[in-house]
């Protein structure tokens, strides 16, 4: 089983959750500092993670298949 895909000088590890998924219309907003899908459920983590990855030449994006289980994909430079 491959957990991390290597693409050139970057690694692409996926992270899945067990939640209900993120509706398509909200996916681009979850990385904004003060955006919340639900006050009780989402900490400001996605915006912090995006800032850290961007500062280090990485990136993050989200996919959410129908039926839930959001998948966060991100790139991490293997060398600087």
Short mmCIF file of C-alpha atoms in Angstrom, two decimals:
data_model
loop_
_atom_site.label_atom_id
_atom_site.label_comp_id
_atom_site.label_asym_id
_atom_site.label_seq_id
_atom_site.Cartn_x
_atom_site.Cartn_y
_atom_site.Cartn_z
CA UNK A 1 0.00 0.00 0.00
CA UNK A 2 1.40 3.40 -0.98
CA UNK A 3 0.69 6.15 1.53
CA UNK A 4 2.70 8.93 -0.07
CA UNK A 5 3.05 9.59 -3.76
CA UNK A 6 6.28 11.23 -4.88
CA UNK A 7 5.93 13.64 -7.78
CA UNK A 8 9.22 15.23 -8.75
CA UNK A 9 10.65 17.15 -5.80
CA UNK A 10 7.37 17.02 -3.83
CA UNK A 11 5.47 14.43 -1.82
CA UNK A 12 1.68 14.21 -2.11
CA UNK A 13 0.26 12.56 1.03
CA UNK A 14 -3.57 12.36 1.22
CA UNK A 15 -5.40 12.69 4.55
CA UNK A 16 -8.97 11.42 4.93
CA UNK A 17 -11.46 12.07 7.69
CA UNK A 18 -14.63 10.25 8.73
CA UNK A 19 -16.92 13.27 8.69
CA UNK A 20 -19.93 14.08 6.52
CA UNK A 21 -17.87 15.77 3.81
CA UNK A 22 -17.65 19.40 2.72
CA UNK A 23 -20.16 20.65 0.17
CA UNK A 24 -18.58 21.81 -3.10
CA UNK A 25 -19.69 25.44 -2.64
CA UNK A 26 -17.74 25.73 0.65
CA UNK A 27 -14.47 23.99 -0.27
CA UNK A 28 -12.56 27.05 -1.45
CA UNK A 29 -13.66 28.99 1.64
CA UNK A 30 -12.45 26.57 4.32
CA UNK A 31 -8.93 27.97 3.95
CA UNK A 32 -10.03 31.50 4.85
CA UNK A 33 -9.03 32.50 8.38
CA UNK A 34 -12.47 33.26 9.81
CA UNK A 35 -14.67 30.97 7.69
CA UNK A 36 -16.60 28.24 9.53
CA UNK A 37 -18.92 25.56 8.17
CA UNK A 38 -20.30 25.01 11.66
CA UNK A 39 -19.34 26.86 14.86
CA UNK A 40 -19.16 23.66 16.85
CA UNK A 41 -17.04 21.62 14.46
CA UNK A 42 -14.32 23.42 12.57
CA UNK A 43 -11.26 25.00 14.19
CA UNK A 44 -9.14 27.51 12.23
CA UNK A 45 -6.69 24.72 11.34
CA UNK A 46 -7.11 24.63 7.54
CA UNK A 47 -6.10 28.29 7.15
CA UNK A 48 -3.03 27.78 9.35
CA UNK A 49 -2.00 24.65 7.48
CA UNK A 50 -2.40 26.43 4.12
CA UNK A 51 -0.26 29.35 5.32
CA UNK A 52 2.52 27.03 6.53
CA UNK A 53 2.53 24.97 3.34
CA UNK A 54 2.41 28.06 1.09
CA UNK A 55 5.31 29.62 2.98
CA UNK A 56 7.33 26.46 2.28
CA UNK A 57 6.44 26.07 -1.43
CA UNK A 58 3.73 23.51 -0.75
CA UNK A 59 0.01 23.53 -1.34
CA UNK A 60 -3.28 22.07 -0.14
CA UNK A 61 -6.65 21.32 -1.76
CA UNK A 62 -9.75 19.39 -0.82
CA UNK A 63 -11.86 16.71 -2.40
CA UNK A 64 -15.05 15.34 -0.92
CA UNK A 65 -16.75 12.44 -2.68
CA UNK A 66 -20.52 12.17 -2.50
CA UNK A 67 -21.45 10.62 0.83
CA UNK A 68 -18.72 12.23 2.93
CA UNK A 69 -15.18 11.46 4.00
CA UNK A 70 -13.33 14.59 3.00
CA UNK A 71 -9.89 14.04 1.51
CA UNK A 72 -7.24 16.71 1.99
CA UNK A 73 -4.43 16.54 -0.56
CA UNK A 74 -1.28 18.52 -0.05
CA UNK A 75 2.17 18.87 -1.49
CA UNK A 76 5.27 19.03 0.64
CA UNK A 77 8.68 19.87 -0.85
CA UNK A 78 11.16 17.05 -0.28
CA UNK A 79 14.15 19.40 -0.57
CA UNK A 80 14.63 23.14 -0.28
#
